[in-house]
Amino acid sequence: MALCGVADTGSHSMDKSITLPPDEIFRNLENAKRFAIDIGGSLTKLAYYSTVQHKVAKVRSFDHSAKETDGDPLYEISVQEEITARLHFIKFENAYIETCLDFIKDHLVNTETKVIKATGGGAHKFKDLIEKKLKLKVDKEDEMTCLIKGCNFVLKNIPHEAFVYAKHADSEFRFQHTHPDIFPYLLINIGSGVSIVKVEAEDKFERIGGSSIGGGTFWGLGALLTKTKRFDELLQLASKGQHTNVDMLVKDIYGGAYGSLGLTGDLIASSFGKSATTDKEFSKEDMAKSLLHMISNDIGQLACLYAKLHNLTRVYFGGFFIRGHPVTMHTITYSINFFTKGEVQALFLRHEGYLGAIGAFLKGAEEDNPNQYSWGENYAGSSGLMSVSPELNPIQRARSGTFDMLEMDRLERQLVNLPLLQDATSYIPDTVDLTEDALAREYWLYCFEEALDGVVKRAIASQKDQPEAVERAEKFRQKYRHKLQTLRHQPFAYGSLTVRSLLDTREHCLNEFNFPDPYSKIKQKENDMALKYYLKVVKSVEELSWEQRQFNLVKGLLAGNVFDWGAKAVSDVLESDPEFGFEQAKQQLQERPWLVDAYNQWIERLKGPPHKCALFFVDNSGIDIILGVFPFIRELLIRGTEVVLASNSGPALNDVTNSELQILTERIAAMDPVIHAALKEDRLALVQNGSSSPCLDLRKLMLCEVPLRLDKVLATVVRERGTDLVIIEGMGRAIHTNYYAMLSCESLKLAVIKNSWLADRLGGKIFSVVFKYEVPSKAQGQH
Amino acid sequence: MALCGVADTGSHSMDKSITLPPDEIFRNLENAKRFAIDIGGSLTKLAYYSTVQHKVAKVRSFDHSAKVSLQETDGDPLYEISVQEEITARLHFIKFENAYIETCLDFIKDHLVNTETKVIKATGGGAHKFKDLIEKKLKLKVDKEDEMTCLIKGCNFVLKNIPHEAFVYAKHADSEFRFQHTHPDIFPYLLINIGSGVSIVKVEAEDKFERIGGSSIGGGTFWGLGALLTKTKRFDELLQLASKGQHTNVDMLVKDIYGGAYGSLGLTGDLIASSFGKSATTDKEFSKEDMAKSLLHMISNDIGQLACLYAKLHNLTRVYFGGFFIRGHPVTMHTITYSINFFTKGEVQALFLRHEGYLGAIGAFLKGAEEDNPNQYSWGENYAGSSGLMSVSPELNPIQRARSGTFDMLEMDRLERQLVNLPLLQDATSYIPDTVDLTEDALAREYWLYCFEEALDGVVKRAIASQKDQPEAVERAEKFRQKYRHKLQTLRHQPLLSRRRMTWP
């Protein structure tokens, strides 16, 4: 990755004439507007808004009304240019500021911009330089206001923004699930001094306290005591020291614990107490450690007292004292745990360093009303959280001193949660958190790396007509492999690592190199083929008795789901044996009883009155949707149940997209009067799910992106039709995510486990069947 | 005053063979019983209970009933005056440097007549260290008592029994000390004990207290970090350095960052944004004085803020400060007071105690005397036998100050009567007996001190005349003259910080 090259150059010399790799940092500068800059004591954070042009795959139906020709494909695939908005944030050392300003001036094409919003202590110092270089007027914004604005923004828009730090736990970072209501909270900003700010609403905050014992005190006293002038070095010293050599402990005074007061023997009674009366020399390391403990404990205690006094439980820590320093995160966490006995957790933020810049940017963009949109982190363009264990990845760490990036995409849709979720606030889409499950993490990272060659091949194949596709595909391979490697060393880089985030990162990287839909051709071919068998399958099912028919329809649904190019085991079979057919797939299925088998309950339910409306989250294109899903919903429609098919808004693997599904449905309706009538009478509806992921997030994240949440239209349709059955199909949507989701109506979650490792973990074999039918415990009043 | 002589001897050499003047310290040792000792990091506090025999004048009516006649005999006086011996109980508390401990123990052993006593109650960090020495010298069993329990017990005792025990410190006010009027209900209160570390104790009743918080940033931190930064090893010297320093040379102020106040956050320009913030990025040398001052501010402000937060959280308004960091040090009393005022905007006052140094010893003594039920009696400070509060302005009275290192005493008399207030008082809690407070009224103080000194000769004469039959009365009257004149002089020299609230006669 070119960025590492920059880091190396940077560390060899602090020369300002470094060459910046334009395709890596300051991306999309041509269209940039609305600049904001936050200049701190040592780091500069630059923010700008830009538009990104990228390719999207579109499908368009041919006019089939005249003639059915066998040789013609079902629909036409075209690639179009689309423009989306993106926020860019770049962080670099103040030493590079001049080089960076020159670079920006040279690459800035758009001249609309007249003003740059500035905040931070250094804004004043560099004002003239910025105005001279960029010819933009520097407009200063209040530091604390920017900080709070930025904090609100990341808490609202970035999932897993906040984390708990646990030094000795399996996973260093434990990410918090986003809570829809972020207020009120306490922000403890530890810069030179400490500011304690209570934030009650978007524009309502108050500095309720503070302390002069902060990062500057650690640095200043540390420099005086150890003659070490660099902050990082002081922390390094501290991490090697033994505070007990300098501090007076309770046991040093009382010979042990002071039980009647509840003080343990190891508690620090007096920081630096031993140096008061002992005449010996103290080591730099020990003094630095003692100082660190003294300051962290003090801040921790103040934070707890203010939290208690104001009845707040969410306490976020930020500022240069904390930023990316495991030592201080650990001591602060320890202190908070000690003082609140676990009642309050110390929370840290992944993008804490960007808060001021984000806030300043938002101040400047107020007329654009950025809060009305949903924004999401772009995994391809963001550096991710640094490894904080220096011994883990020393090369990676060097980068932190140079350039670090955050990019956020604007989503055009407002996303809301599925109204049928039993409890939206406690809903967690992902079944396994890979940051916490080391074995699972190792397996899936390996799995995605193994599959990479195939994805690259498929990407090239999807653009055979474009010779440079090979080169782009190679770039994609490098970027995604680098991300996987980063995640192997720093699983926490983008928040909680999940199968979903691995899939999404791959989609972001593919899009980044203009492979908007590598599976488009395969999907087209499969859809074509499957359509030919549709009537045959429907007829064969119709001949069966009611009981047999129901079982056959479910088996068809499951067999169809075996056809999944996303799962490596299946794509292997499909590529080596193209004759692997639908019937064979049925035979391949596990015999009942299945791994999870609620079929009997389902049949009993079907003997009762029909459901009012079924919402079906569909999975793959081809055999799955056409020969599995359609015959199944056909039966539901005949029973008198309305059906809503929810499919992806954008492409992901071989999942059927909404635009593809529209064409398919028309074609099926042309063949099948039942479907035709249902469409005409609006008993069958198609909606987008708002996502471009093979997984599914049913949650509401106000104004959030990461293209995973439900489209607003879907939510309305669900409510209006009185949906009383939700069907979720496929490994991505029903196993990796939503396996434990509790819905307020009946639900069916079904999938074939096409991954032997996962099957093994669930206690079954490959091609095991999960058929989970759930009825909420209490009677639901939906109507 | 003999005590000064001792101080001089003590300062010339730390020799343990100093001679102790028996009629000044360790008084009434013959009858002493119930010893208690509190050994701190540098000072030892000894407490004992003793009985004092002294003369009281009694009057008795003659029997006039027999010869009731129309003429009263002119030659006969109305009633008879006699002098009798009376025995009263007295508590003695003596404070001296740990260096004198062996001499003192020897002295006590030699003068201790009463042999009932078998046990000495001990508390404080040094109790363990000196246990064997005490047991060997005094042949008393050392019985250790919990430090915090003793401290709180002692605190309750002085707050209840000594009028004007608590005071507010105001460096630049007319009178440095403003004594608080005793409130009949002393609970609940917060005690912030600043020793090596800080303990924050909530006291709700005589026997109900809880350590609700604490901090490792305390006196030991000032001393320890101060020693590392300035190479000055003595606590007093560090405070001296601090009182001469300029913290703004070392601390980063709000105006150093923002060029002025940060108005929207309500931060003034002179507020310390970061303690030692300037030494983080500046390469110059910092003076010892400046660093000591910055350190002092840092620690005092921090303790002040913690005290305020705990007071608010527990809804307490009476906050007393004690411990060696505070004890008799105007510099720390000032910074703590400033900090409390800053953080509570005047809602909470920092209170200090005149006898704060004795709390542990008093508490340990009370633990040992529980069977005597000392709380059922009323106790009063004996002004003749107590040293009084030290001058805290070193420049005012340097000779007096030297004494602080040696012997300091507190004596309390037991009053045999339970005293209650007149039920007809409209508001007993706000009732102040004295009309003029001479500590606050300098003109009146000057006049009255002069007046009492002028009257002294007459008082001496009258005293001698009252005991014409006793030839040594002249000598005793002279001793009285000297002692009272010395007291008056002390009060004159320490006008702003008299040992107690000075009032009219």
JSON list of C-alpha atoms in Angstrom, two decimals, chain A residues 121 142-145 191-196 205-221 223-225 227 229 246 248 253-254 258 260-261 263 267-282 287 291 293-295 297-298 301-302 304-306 308-309 339, chain B residues 124-125 146-149 195-200 209-225 227-229 231 233 250 252 257-258 262 264-265 267 271-286 291 295 297-299 301-302 305-306 309-310 312-313 343:
[
{"chain": "A", "resi": 121, "resn": "GLY", "atom": "CA", "xyz": [-5.17, 25.95, 19.20]},
{"chain": "A", "resi": 142, "resn": "ASP", "atom": "CA", "xyz": [-15.15, 27.81, 18.72]},
{"chain": "A", "resi": 143, "resn": "GLU", "atom": "CA", "xyz": [-13.06, 24.81, 19.70]},
{"chain": "A", "resi": 144, "resn": "MET", "atom": "CA", "xyz": [-15.41, 23.22, 22.22]},
{"chain": "A", "resi": 145, "resn": "THR", "atom": "CA", "xyz": [-18.47, 23.68, 20.00]},
{"chain": "A", "resi": 191, "resn": "GLY", "atom": "CA", "xyz": [-5.59, 17.88, 26.51]},
{"chain": "A", "resi": 192, "resn": "SER", "atom": "CA", "xyz": [-3.04, 20.00, 28.33]},
{"chain": "A", "resi": 193, "resn": "GLY", "atom": "CA", "xyz": [-5.66, 20.31, 31.04]},
{"chain": "A", "resi": 194, "resn": "VAL", "atom": "CA", "xyz": [-8.94, 18.52, 31.50]},
{"chain": "A", "resi": 195, "resn": "SER", "atom": "CA", "xyz": [-12.39, 19.73, 30.46]},
{"chain": "A", "resi": 196, "resn": "ILE", "atom": "CA", "xyz": [-15.46, 17.92, 31.69]},
{"chain": "A", "resi": 205, "resn": "PHE", "atom": "CA", "xyz": [-23.62, 21.40, 26.27]},
{"chain": "A", "resi": 206, "resn": "GLU", "atom": "CA", "xyz": [-21.97, 22.80, 29.37]},
{"chain": "A", "resi": 207, "resn": "ARG", "atom": "CA", "xyz": [-18.45, 22.62, 30.76]},
{"chain": "A", "resi": 208, "resn": "ILE", "atom": "CA", "xyz": [-19.38, 21.45, 34.24]},
{"chain": "A", "resi": 209, "resn": "GLY", "atom": "CA", "xyz": [-15.86, 21.00, 35.51]},
{"chain": "A", "resi": 210, "resn": "GLY", "atom": "CA", "xyz": [-12.23, 20.65, 34.73]},
{"chain": "A", "resi": 211, "resn": "SER", "atom": "CA", "xyz": [-8.80, 20.18, 36.18]},
{"chain": "A", "resi": 212, "resn": "SER", "atom": "CA", "xyz": [-5.36, 21.59, 35.64]},
{"chain": "A", "resi": 213, "resn": "ILE", "atom": "CA", "xyz": [-3.89, 18.12, 36.13]},
{"chain": "A", "resi": 214, "resn": "GLY", "atom": "CA", "xyz": [-3.95, 16.80, 32.59]},
{"chain": "A", "resi": 215, "resn": "GLY", "atom": "CA", "xyz": [-1.80, 15.76, 29.67]},
{"chain": "A", "resi": 216, "resn": "GLY", "atom": "CA", "xyz": [0.33, 18.88, 29.99]},
{"chain": "A", "resi": 217, "resn": "THR", "atom": "CA", "xyz": [1.04, 18.00, 33.60]},
{"chain": "A", "resi": 218, "resn": "PHE", "atom": "CA", "xyz": [2.17, 14.52, 32.69]},
{"chain": "A", "resi": 219, "resn": "TRP", "atom": "CA", "xyz": [4.30, 15.93, 29.93]},
{"chain": "A", "resi": 220, "resn": "GLY", "atom": "CA", "xyz": [5.62, 18.92, 31.93]},
{"chain": "A", "resi": 221, "resn": "LEU", "atom": "CA", "xyz": [6.35, 17.18, 35.21]},
{"chain": "A", "resi": 223, "resn": "ALA", "atom": "CA", "xyz": [10.04, 16.28, 31.36]},
{"chain": "A", "resi": 224, "resn": "LEU", "atom": "CA", "xyz": [11.31, 17.89, 34.56]},
{"chain": "A", "resi": 225, "resn": "LEU", "atom": "CA", "xyz": [11.71, 14.58, 36.36]},
{"chain": "A", "resi": 227, "resn": "LYS", "atom": "CA", "xyz": [14.73, 15.00, 31.21]},
{"chain": "A", "resi": 229, "resn": "LYS", "atom": "CA", "xyz": [11.05, 15.88, 26.33]},
{"chain": "A", "resi": 246, "resn": "VAL", "atom": "CA", "xyz": [8.09, 5.68, 44.15]},
{"chain": "A", "resi": 248, "resn": "MET", "atom": "CA", "xyz": [3.78, 4.98, 49.16]},
{"chain": "A", "resi": 253, "resn": "ILE", "atom": "CA", "xyz": [2.24, 2.55, 56.11]},
{"chain": "A", "resi": 254, "resn": "TYR", "atom": "CA", "xyz": [0.16, -0.12, 57.80]},
{"chain": "A", "resi": 258, "resn": "TYR", "atom": "CA", "xyz": [-6.33, -1.08, 56.19]},
{"chain": "A", "resi": 260, "resn": "SER", "atom": "CA", "xyz": [-11.66, -1.30, 58.54]},
{"chain": "A", "resi": 261, "resn": "LEU", "atom": "CA", "xyz": [-11.54, 1.43, 55.90]},
{"chain": "A", "resi": 263, "resn": "LEU", "atom": "CA", "xyz": [-8.29, -0.10, 51.70]},
{"chain": "A", "resi": 267, "resn": "LEU", "atom": "CA", "xyz": [-3.62, 0.84, 47.02]},
{"chain": "A", "resi": 268, "resn": "ILE", "atom": "CA", "xyz": [-1.54, 3.96, 46.46]},
{"chain": "A", "resi": 269, "resn": "ALA", "atom": "CA", "xyz": [-1.74, 5.96, 49.69]},
{"chain": "A", "resi": 270, "resn": "SER", "atom": "CA", "xyz": [0.53, 8.74, 48.50]},
{"chain": "A", "resi": 271, "resn": "SER", "atom": "CA", "xyz": [1.81, 9.35, 44.99]},
{"chain": "A", "resi": 272, "resn": "PHE", "atom": "CA", "xyz": [5.55, 10.01, 45.16]},
{"chain": "A", "resi": 273, "resn": "GLY", "atom": "CA", "xyz": [5.28, 9.42, 48.91]},
{"chain": "A", "resi": 274, "resn": "LYS", "atom": "CA", "xyz": [8.50, 7.40, 48.97]},
{"chain": "A", "resi": 275, "resn": "SER", "atom": "CA", "xyz": [10.56, 10.15, 47.40]},
{"chain": "A", "resi": 276, "resn": "ALA", "atom": "CA", "xyz": [9.66, 12.44, 50.32]},
{"chain": "A", "resi": 277, "resn": "THR", "atom": "CA", "xyz": [11.71, 10.59, 52.85]},
{"chain": "A", "resi": 278, "resn": "THR", "atom": "CA", "xyz": [13.94, 8.20, 50.92]},
{"chain": "A", "resi": 279, "resn": "ASP", "atom": "CA", "xyz": [17.28, 9.53, 49.81]},
{"chain": "A", "resi": 280, "resn": "LYS", "atom": "CA", "xyz": [17.92, 7.10, 46.97]},
{"chain": "A", "resi": 281, "resn": "GLU", "atom": "CA", "xyz": [17.78, 7.83, 43.25]},
{"chain": "A", "resi": 282, "resn": "PHE", "atom": "CA", "xyz": [14.59, 6.88, 41.44]},
{"chain": "A", "resi": 287, "resn": "MET", "atom": "CA", "xyz": [8.81, 8.10, 38.19]},
{"chain": "A", "resi": 291, "resn": "LEU", "atom": "CA", "xyz": [3.14, 10.18, 37.47]},
{"chain": "A", "resi": 293, "resn": "HIS", "atom": "CA", "xyz": [-0.98, 6.63, 37.69]},
{"chain": "A", "resi": 294, "resn": "MET", "atom": "CA", "xyz": [-1.32, 9.79, 39.71]},
{"chain": "A", "resi": 295, "resn": "ILE", "atom": "CA", "xyz": [-2.83, 11.75, 36.83]},
{"chain": "A", "resi": 297, "resn": "ASN", "atom": "CA", "xyz": [-6.44, 8.13, 38.84]},
{"chain": "A", "resi": 298, "resn": "ASP", "atom": "CA", "xyz": [-7.15, 11.74, 39.58]},
{"chain": "A", "resi": 301, "resn": "GLN", "atom": "CA", "xyz": [-12.03, 10.05, 40.18]},
{"chain": "A", "resi": 302, "resn": "LEU", "atom": "CA", "xyz": [-13.14, 13.50, 38.99]},
{"chain": "A", "resi": 304, "resn": "CYS", "atom": "CA", "xyz": [-16.81, 9.56, 38.32]},
{"chain": "A", "resi": 305, "resn": "LEU", "atom": "CA", "xyz": [-17.80, 12.26, 40.75]},
{"chain": "A", "resi": 306, "resn": "TYR", "atom": "CA", "xyz": [-19.14, 14.51, 38.01]},
{"chain": "A", "resi": 308, "resn": "LYS", "atom": "CA", "xyz": [-22.59, 10.70, 39.69]},
{"chain": "A", "resi": 309, "resn": "LEU", "atom": "CA", "xyz": [-23.42, 14.30, 40.50]},
{"chain": "A", "resi": 339, "resn": "PHE", "atom": "CA", "xyz": [-14.02, 4.45, 41.65]},
{"chain": "B", "resi": 124, "resn": "GLY", "atom": "CA", "xyz": [-0.75, 6.81, 64.41]},
{"chain": "B", "resi": 125, "resn": "GLY", "atom": "CA", "xyz": [1.62, 5.40, 61.84]},
{"chain": "B", "resi": 146, "resn": "ASP", "atom": "CA", "xyz": [-7.56, 2.32, 64.86]},
{"chain": "B", "resi": 147, "resn": "GLU", "atom": "CA", "xyz": [-6.15, 5.57, 63.51]},
{"chain": "B", "resi": 148, "resn": "MET", "atom": "CA", "xyz": [-9.24, 6.84, 61.77]},
{"chain": "B", "resi": 149, "resn": "THR", "atom": "CA", "xyz": [-11.55, 5.99, 64.66]},
{"chain": "B", "resi": 195, "resn": "GLY", "atom": "CA", "xyz": [-1.50, 13.43, 55.47]},
{"chain": "B", "resi": 196, "resn": "SER", "atom": "CA", "xyz": [0.76, 11.63, 53.01]},
{"chain": "B", "resi": 197, "resn": "GLY", "atom": "CA", "xyz": [-2.39, 10.94, 51.06]},
{"chain": "B", "resi": 198, "resn": "VAL", "atom": "CA", "xyz": [-5.88, 12.28, 51.46]},
{"chain": "B", "resi": 199, "resn": "SER", "atom": "CA", "xyz": [-8.78, 10.66, 53.28]},
{"chain": "B", "resi": 200, "resn": "ILE", "atom": "CA", "xyz": [-12.26, 12.06, 52.90]},
{"chain": "B", "resi": 209, "resn": "PHE", "atom": "CA", "xyz": [-18.33, 7.60, 60.03]},
{"chain": "B", "resi": 210, "resn": "GLU", "atom": "CA", "xyz": [-17.34, 6.40, 56.59]},
{"chain": "B", "resi": 211, "resn": "ARG", "atom": "CA", "xyz": [-14.32, 7.01, 54.42]},
{"chain": "B", "resi": 212, "resn": "ILE", "atom": "CA", "xyz": [-16.24, 8.03, 51.31]},
{"chain": "B", "resi": 213, "resn": "GLY", "atom": "CA", "xyz": [-13.24, 8.93, 49.22]},
{"chain": "B", "resi": 214, "resn": "GLY", "atom": "CA", "xyz": [-9.60, 9.72, 49.10]},
{"chain": "B", "resi": 215, "resn": "SER", "atom": "CA", "xyz": [-6.74, 10.61, 46.86]},
{"chain": "B", "resi": 216, "resn": "SER", "atom": "CA", "xyz": [-3.12, 9.67, 46.51]},
{"chain": "B", "resi": 217, "resn": "ILE", "atom": "CA", "xyz": [-2.29, 13.29, 45.73]},
{"chain": "B", "resi": 218, "resn": "GLY", "atom": "CA", "xyz": [-1.60, 14.64, 49.20]},
{"chain": "B", "resi": 219, "resn": "GLY", "atom": "CA", "xyz": [1.07, 15.98, 51.50]},
{"chain": "B", "resi": 220, "resn": "GLY", "atom": "CA", "xyz": [3.42, 13.15, 50.59]},
{"chain": "B", "resi": 221, "resn": "THR", "atom": "CA", "xyz": [3.07, 14.07, 46.94]},
{"chain": "B", "resi": 222, "resn": "PHE", "atom": "CA", "xyz": [3.95, 17.70, 47.61]},
{"chain": "B", "resi": 223, "resn": "TRP", "atom": "CA", "xyz": [6.87, 16.62, 49.70]},
{"chain": "B", "resi": 224, "resn": "GLY", "atom": "CA", "xyz": [8.01, 13.79, 47.39]},
{"chain": "B", "resi": 225, "resn": "LEU", "atom": "CA", "xyz": [7.62, 15.56, 44.05]},
{"chain": "B", "resi": 227, "resn": "ALA", "atom": "CA", "xyz": [12.04, 16.99, 46.85]},
{"chain": "B", "resi": 228, "resn": "LEU", "atom": "CA", "xyz": [12.65, 15.52, 43.40]},
{"chain": "B", "resi": 229, "resn": "LEU", "atom": "CA", "xyz": [12.11, 18.83, 41.62]},
{"chain": "B", "resi": 231, "resn": "LYS", "atom": "CA", "xyz": [16.40, 18.87, 45.82]},
{"chain": "B", "resi": 233, "resn": "LYS", "atom": "CA", "xyz": [14.26, 17.57, 51.44]},
{"chain": "B", "resi": 250, "resn": "VAL", "atom": "CA", "xyz": [5.51, 27.05, 35.16]},
{"chain": "B", "resi": 252, "resn": "MET", "atom": "CA", "xyz": [0.00, 27.10, 31.40]},
{"chain": "B", "resi": 257, "resn": "ILE", "atom": "CA", "xyz": [-3.55, 29.13, 25.06]},
{"chain": "B", "resi": 258, "resn": "TYR", "atom": "CA", "xyz": [-6.31, 31.46, 23.96]},
{"chain": "B", "resi": 262, "resn": "TYR", "atom": "CA", "xyz": [-12.25, 31.60, 27.05]},
{"chain": "B", "resi": 264, "resn": "SER", "atom": "CA", "xyz": [-17.97, 31.08, 26.09]},
{"chain": "B", "resi": 265, "resn": "LEU", "atom": "CA", "xyz": [-16.85, 28.45, 28.59]},
{"chain": "B", "resi": 267, "resn": "LEU", "atom": "CA", "xyz": [-12.89, 30.49, 31.93]},
{"chain": "B", "resi": 271, "resn": "LEU", "atom": "CA", "xyz": [-7.11, 30.27, 35.36]},
{"chain": "B", "resi": 272, "resn": "ILE", "atom": "CA", "xyz": [-4.55, 27.47, 35.36]},
{"chain": "B", "resi": 273, "resn": "ALA", "atom": "CA", "xyz": [-5.29, 25.40, 32.27]},
{"chain": "B", "resi": 274, "resn": "SER", "atom": "CA", "xyz": [-2.48, 22.94, 32.80]},
{"chain": "B", "resi": 275, "resn": "SER", "atom": "CA", "xyz": [-0.29, 22.58, 35.87]},
{"chain": "B", "resi": 276, "resn": "PHE", "atom": "CA", "xyz": [3.36, 22.41, 34.75]},
{"chain": "B", "resi": 277, "resn": "GLY", "atom": "CA", "xyz": [2.07, 22.88, 31.21]},
{"chain": "B", "resi": 278, "resn": "LYS", "atom": "CA", "xyz": [4.87, 25.28, 30.35]},
{"chain": "B", "resi": 279, "resn": "SER", "atom": "CA", "xyz": [7.60, 22.86, 31.28]},
{"chain": "B", "resi": 280, "resn": "ALA", "atom": "CA", "xyz": [6.28, 20.42, 28.67]},
{"chain": "B", "resi": 281, "resn": "THR", "atom": "CA", "xyz": [7.38, 22.47, 25.72]},
{"chain": "B", "resi": 282, "resn": "THR", "atom": "CA", "xyz": [9.70, 25.15, 27.07]},
{"chain": "B", "resi": 283, "resn": "ASP", "atom": "CA", "xyz": [13.36, 24.29, 27.29]},
{"chain": "B", "resi": 284, "resn": "LYS", "atom": "CA", "xyz": [14.37, 26.82, 29.92]},
{"chain": "B", "resi": 285, "resn": "GLU", "atom": "CA", "xyz": [15.28, 26.17, 33.55]},
{"chain": "B", "resi": 286, "resn": "PHE", "atom": "CA", "xyz": [12.59, 26.74, 36.13]},
{"chain": "B", "resi": 291, "resn": "MET", "atom": "CA", "xyz": [8.06, 24.85, 40.72]},
{"chain": "B", "resi": 295, "resn": "LEU", "atom": "CA", "xyz": [3.08, 22.06, 42.82]},
{"chain": "B", "resi": 297, "resn": "HIS", "atom": "CA", "xyz": [-1.37, 25.04, 43.72]},
{"chain": "B", "resi": 298, "resn": "MET", "atom": "CA", "xyz": [-1.82, 21.84, 41.80]},
{"chain": "B", "resi": 299, "resn": "ILE", "atom": "CA", "xyz": [-2.26, 19.74, 44.92]},
{"chain": "B", "resi": 301, "resn": "ASN", "atom": "CA", "xyz": [-6.69, 22.85, 43.97]},
{"chain": "B", "resi": 302, "resn": "ASP", "atom": "CA", "xyz": [-7.11, 19.16, 43.36]},
{"chain": "B", "resi": 305, "resn": "GLN", "atom": "CA", "xyz": [-12.15, 20.21, 44.05]},
{"chain": "B", "resi": 306, "resn": "LEU", "atom": "CA", "xyz": [-12.47, 16.67, 45.38]},
{"chain": "B", "resi": 309, "resn": "LEU", "atom": "CA", "xyz": [-17.55, 17.30, 44.88]},
{"chain": "B", "resi": 310, "resn": "TYR", "atom": "CA", "xyz": [-17.84, 14.93, 47.82]},
{"chain": "B", "resi": 312, "resn": "LYS", "atom": "CA", "xyz": [-22.06, 18.26, 47.15]},
{"chain": "B", "resi": 313, "resn": "LEU", "atom": "CA", "xyz": [-22.63, 14.59, 46.49]},
{"chain": "B", "resi": 343, "resn": "PHE", "atom": "CA", "xyz": [-15.11, 25.50, 43.22]}
]
